[in-house]
Amino acid sequence: MKNGMKKLIALLPLLGTVLFLNAQVNTKSMVMSQGNHPALAVFIKSTDTKTVEEAWNKFIKKYKGKTKELKKNSEFFTDDAEIKDMSSNTVDVYAKVLKKEDGSELLVWFDLGGAYLSAATHPDRYPVAMTMLENFRLSISRTAMEEEIKVQEAALKKLNGELSGLEKEESGAEADIVKYEKKIEEAKQKIAEVQADQKTKEVEIESQQRLIKDLKGKLNALK
C-alpha cells in the first residue's frame, strides 16, 4: 500500500469528525404563522436572539426581497426573495429565532409557491438552502469573532497604556533616585564642611576662653 493511501486511511476518522462538527443545519417540522411546515434550523452558539435577528435581516437583503416583522408571531417575512439556485421564481421566506440554553436557533421556512421546501420533496433544491444557512452561520460567527477581536484589542490597548504609565512611573522614580542621590552627596559634603567649620569654631572658642582667663588673671593681680 502506498504511503499516500495509508495517510488518507489514517485521516478518514478525523475527516468524519470534522464533517460531523460542520453539519450545523438540520430540518424539523415546526408550527409557524402559515401552519405546520418543514423548516431548516441552524444553531448559533453563544449568540443572543436579538443579534441573530439583526444579522438575519441584514443577510437576507442580498436576495432583494422585502422583509417585515410579523410581531404577532415573532417572525420575519421576506416577500419575493430572489434565490436563483433554488427557484426560477421568487421565494417567500419566513424566519424565527428561538432562545436556547447556550445560544439561539434560527428557523427558516422557504415557501416555493404552494409547497414548502423540504429534503424529501425537493432533494435537488434543499442543498441550496442548507448552503445558504451555513453561510449565514459562518457570517454571524465571523462577525461575532470580529467583535470579540475588537474587544480584546481594546483590552490590549488599555494594558499597553497601563504598561506605558508604569514605565513612566519607573522612569520618574529613577530620576528621583538620581536627584535624591545628588542631594544626598551635596548634603554629605555640606555636613563635612559644617563639621570642619565646627572644629574651627571650637578652636576659636578655646582660644577665646584662654584669652578671657588670662585677662581675668591679670585683673586679679592688680588688686
CSV table of C-alpha atoms in Angstrom, one decimal:
chain,number,residue,atom,x,y,z
A,1,MET,CA,0.0,0.0,0.0
A,2,LYS,CA,1.4,3.4,-1.0
A,3,ASN,CA,2.2,6.0,1.7
A,4,GLY,CA,-0.4,8.4,0.3
A,5,MET,CA,-3.2,5.9,0.6
A,6,LYS,CA,-2.1,4.9,4.1
A,7,LYS,CA,-2.2,8.6,5.2
A,8,LEU,CA,-5.7,9.0,3.6
A,9,ILE,CA,-7.0,6.0,5.5
A,10,ALA,CA,-5.5,7.3,8.7
A,11,LEU,CA,-7.2,10.6,8.2
A,12,LEU,CA,-10.7,9.2,7.5
A,13,PRO,CA,-11.8,9.1,11.1
A,14,LEU,CA,-10.6,12.7,11.6
A,15,LEU,CA,-12.3,13.9,8.4
A,16,GLY,CA,-15.5,12.2,9.6
A,17,THR,CA,-15.3,14.1,12.8
A,18,VAL,CA,-14.8,17.4,11.1
A,19,LEU,CA,-17.7,16.8,8.7
A,20,PHE,CA,-19.9,15.9,11.6
A,21,LEU,CA,-18.9,19.0,13.6
A,22,ASN,CA,-19.7,21.2,10.5
A,23,ALA,CA,-23.1,19.7,9.9
A,24,GLN,CA,-24.9,22.6,11.7
A,25,VAL,CA,-28.1,22.7,9.6
A,26,ASN,CA,-31.0,20.3,10.1
A,27,THR,CA,-34.7,20.0,9.2
A,28,LYS,CA,-37.6,19.9,11.5
A,29,SER,CA,-41.4,20.3,11.1
A,30,MET,CA,-42.4,23.4,13.1
A,31,VAL,CA,-45.6,25.4,13.6
A,32,MET,CA,-45.4,29.0,12.2
A,33,SER,CA,-47.8,31.7,11.1
A,34,GLN,CA,-48.9,29.8,7.9
A,35,GLY,CA,-49.3,26.4,9.6
A,36,ASN,CA,-47.1,23.4,10.3
A,37,HIS,CA,-44.3,23.2,7.7
A,38,PRO,CA,-40.8,21.9,7.4
A,39,ALA,CA,-38.2,24.4,8.4
A,40,LEU,CA,-34.4,24.4,8.3
A,41,ALA,CA,-32.9,25.0,11.6
A,42,VAL,CA,-29.4,26.3,12.4
A,43,PHE,CA,-28.0,26.7,15.9
A,44,ILE,CA,-25.9,29.8,16.6
A,45,LYS,CA,-23.7,29.2,19.7
A,46,SER,CA,-23.2,31.9,22.4
A,47,THR,CA,-25.3,34.4,20.5
A,48,ASP,CA,-28.5,36.2,21.7
A,49,THR,CA,-31.7,36.3,19.7
A,50,LYS,CA,-31.6,40.0,19.0
A,51,THR,CA,-28.1,39.7,17.5
A,52,VAL,CA,-29.3,36.8,15.3
A,53,GLU,CA,-32.4,38.7,14.2
A,54,GLU,CA,-30.4,41.7,13.2
A,55,ALA,CA,-27.9,39.6,11.4
A,56,TRP,CA,-30.6,37.7,9.5
A,57,ASN,CA,-32.4,40.9,8.4
A,58,LYS,CA,-29.0,42.2,7.1
A,59,PHE,CA,-28.1,38.8,5.4
A,60,ILE,CA,-31.5,38.3,3.7
A,61,LYS,CA,-31.3,41.8,2.0
A,62,LYS,CA,-28.9,40.4,-0.6
A,63,TYR,CA,-31.8,38.3,-2.0
A,64,LYS,CA,-33.7,41.5,-2.9
A,65,GLY,CA,-37.0,40.7,-1.1
A,66,LYS,CA,-39.0,43.0,1.1
A,67,THR,CA,-38.7,42.0,4.8
A,68,LYS,CA,-41.1,42.9,7.5
A,69,GLU,CA,-41.6,41.7,11.1
A,70,LEU,CA,-44.7,39.8,11.9
A,71,LYS,CA,-44.8,40.8,15.6
A,72,LYS,CA,-47.8,38.7,16.4
A,73,ASN,CA,-45.8,35.5,15.6
A,74,SER,CA,-42.4,36.9,16.3
A,75,GLU,CA,-41.4,36.1,12.7
A,76,PHE,CA,-39.7,37.9,9.9
A,77,PHE,CA,-41.3,37.6,6.5
A,78,THR,CA,-39.3,38.3,3.3
A,79,ASP,CA,-41.6,38.6,0.3
A,80,ASP,CA,-40.4,37.7,-3.2
A,81,ALA,CA,-36.8,36.8,-2.4
A,82,GLU,CA,-34.7,36.0,-5.4
A,83,ILE,CA,-32.8,32.7,-4.7
A,84,LYS,CA,-32.0,31.8,-8.2
A,85,ASP,CA,-30.3,28.5,-7.4
A,86,MET,CA,-33.4,27.4,-5.5
A,87,SER,CA,-36.1,28.5,-7.8
A,88,SER,CA,-36.6,30.4,-11.1
A,89,ASN,CA,-39.5,32.1,-9.4
A,90,THR,CA,-39.3,34.3,-6.3
A,91,VAL,CA,-39.5,32.6,-2.9
A,92,ASP,CA,-41.3,33.8,0.3
A,93,VAL,CA,-39.1,33.3,3.3
A,94,TYR,CA,-40.2,33.1,6.9
A,95,ALA,CA,-37.7,33.2,9.8
A,96,LYS,CA,-37.9,33.0,13.5
A,97,VAL,CA,-35.3,33.0,16.2
A,98,LEU,CA,-35.7,30.9,19.4
A,99,LYS,CA,-33.7,31.4,22.6
A,100,LYS,CA,-31.7,28.3,23.6
A,101,GLU,CA,-29.6,27.4,26.6
A,102,ASP,CA,-26.3,28.2,25.1
A,103,GLY,CA,-27.2,30.4,22.2
A,104,SER,CA,-30.0,30.8,19.6
A,105,GLU,CA,-31.8,28.7,17.0
A,106,LEU,CA,-32.8,30.2,13.7
A,107,LEU,CA,-35.7,28.6,11.9
A,108,VAL,CA,-36.3,29.3,8.3
A,109,TRP,CA,-39.2,28.3,6.0
A,110,PHE,CA,-39.0,28.6,2.2
A,111,ASP,CA,-42.4,28.9,0.5
A,112,LEU,CA,-41.8,27.9,-3.1
A,113,GLY,CA,-45.3,28.8,-4.1
A,114,GLY,CA,-47.7,26.1,-3.0
A,115,ALA,CA,-45.2,23.9,-1.3
A,116,TYR,CA,-42.6,24.5,1.4
A,117,LEU,CA,-39.0,23.4,0.8
A,118,SER,CA,-38.0,20.0,2.4
A,119,ALA,CA,-35.3,17.4,1.8
A,120,ALA,CA,-37.9,14.8,1.0
A,121,THR,CA,-39.9,16.7,-1.7
A,122,HIS,CA,-37.1,18.9,-3.1
A,123,PRO,CA,-33.9,16.9,-2.8
A,124,ASP,CA,-32.3,19.0,-5.6
A,125,ARG,CA,-33.1,22.4,-4.1
A,126,TYR,CA,-32.7,21.5,-0.4
A,127,PRO,CA,-28.8,21.7,-0.5
A,128,VAL,CA,-29.1,25.3,-1.7
A,129,ALA,CA,-31.0,26.2,1.4
A,130,MET,CA,-28.5,24.3,3.6
A,131,THR,CA,-25.6,26.2,2.0
A,132,MET,CA,-27.4,29.4,2.4
A,133,LEU,CA,-28.0,28.9,6.1
A,134,GLU,CA,-24.5,27.5,6.7
A,135,ASN,CA,-23.1,30.7,5.0
A,136,PHE,CA,-25.3,32.7,7.4
A,137,ARG,CA,-24.0,30.8,10.4
A,138,LEU,CA,-20.4,31.4,9.3
A,139,SER,CA,-21.1,35.0,8.6
A,140,ILE,CA,-22.6,35.7,12.0
A,141,SER,CA,-19.8,33.6,13.6
A,142,ARG,CA,-17.2,35.7,11.8
A,143,THR,CA,-19.0,38.9,12.9
A,144,ALA,CA,-19.1,37.7,16.5
A,145,MET,CA,-15.4,36.8,16.3
A,146,GLU,CA,-14.5,40.2,14.7
A,147,GLU,CA,-16.4,41.9,17.6
A,148,GLU,CA,-14.6,39.8,20.1
A,149,ILE,CA,-11.3,40.7,18.5
A,150,LYS,CA,-12.2,44.4,18.7
A,151,VAL,CA,-13.0,43.9,22.4
A,152,GLN,CA,-9.7,42.1,23.1
A,153,GLU,CA,-7.7,44.6,21.0
A,154,ALA,CA,-9.3,47.4,23.1
A,155,ALA,CA,-8.3,45.5,26.3
A,156,LEU,CA,-4.7,45.1,24.8
A,157,LYS,CA,-4.6,48.8,24.1
A,158,LYS,CA,-5.6,49.5,27.7
A,159,LEU,CA,-3.0,47.1,29.0
A,160,ASN,CA,-0.3,48.8,26.8
A,161,GLY,CA,-1.4,52.2,28.1
A,162,GLU,CA,-1.2,50.9,31.7
A,163,LEU,CA,2.3,49.5,30.9
A,164,SER,CA,3.4,52.8,29.5
A,165,GLY,CA,2.1,54.5,32.6
A,166,LEU,CA,4.1,52.1,34.8
A,167,GLU,CA,7.2,52.6,32.7
A,168,LYS,CA,6.8,56.4,33.1
A,169,GLU,CA,6.4,55.9,36.9
A,170,GLU,CA,9.6,53.8,36.9
A,171,SER,CA,11.5,56.5,34.9
A,172,GLY,CA,10.2,59.1,37.2
A,173,ALA,CA,11.3,57.1,40.3
A,174,GLU,CA,14.7,56.5,38.8
A,175,ALA,CA,15.0,60.2,38.1
A,176,ASP,CA,14.0,60.9,41.7
A,177,ILE,CA,16.7,58.5,42.8
A,178,VAL,CA,19.3,60.3,40.8
A,179,LYS,CA,18.1,63.6,42.1
A,180,TYR,CA,18.0,62.4,45.7
A,181,GLU,CA,21.4,60.8,45.4
A,182,LYS,CA,22.8,64.1,44.2
A,183,LYS,CA,21.1,65.8,47.1
A,184,ILE,CA,22.5,63.2,49.5
A,185,GLU,CA,26.0,63.8,48.1
A,186,GLU,CA,25.5,67.5,48.4
A,187,ALA,CA,24.2,67.1,52.0
A,188,LYS,CA,27.2,64.8,52.9
A,189,GLN,CA,29.6,67.5,51.5
A,190,LYS,CA,27.7,70.1,53.4
A,191,ILE,CA,27.9,68.1,56.6
A,192,ALA,CA,31.7,67.7,56.1
A,193,GLU,CA,32.0,71.4,55.6
A,194,VAL,CA,29.9,72.2,58.6
A,195,GLN,CA,31.9,69.8,60.8
A,196,ALA,CA,35.1,71.4,59.6
A,197,ASP,CA,33.7,74.8,60.5
A,198,GLN,CA,32.5,73.5,63.9
A,199,LYS,CA,36.1,72.3,64.7
A,200,THR,CA,37.4,75.7,63.6
A,201,LYS,CA,34.9,77.4,65.9
A,202,GLU,CA,35.7,75.1,68.7
A,203,VAL,CA,39.4,76.1,68.4
A,204,GLU,CA,38.4,79.7,68.3
A,205,ILE,CA,36.2,79.3,71.3
A,206,GLU,CA,39.0,77.6,73.3
A,207,SER,CA,41.4,80.4,72.3
A,208,GLN,CA,38.8,83.0,73.3
A,209,GLN,CA,38.3,81.2,76.6
A,210,ARG,CA,42.0,81.2,77.3
A,211,LEU,CA,42.2,84.9,76.5
A,212,ILE,CA,39.5,85.7,78.9
A,213,LYS,CA,41.1,83.5,81.6
A,214,ASP,CA,44.4,85.3,81.1
A,215,LEU,CA,42.7,88.7,81.3
A,216,LYS,CA,40.9,87.7,84.5
A,217,GLY,CA,44.2,86.6,85.9
A,218,LYS,CA,45.8,89.9,85.2
A,219,LEU,CA,42.8,91.7,86.7
A,220,ASN,CA,43.2,89.8,89.9
A,221,ALA,CA,46.9,90.6,90.0
A,222,LEU,CA,46.2,94.3,90.0
A,223,LYS,CA,44.2,94.1,93.3
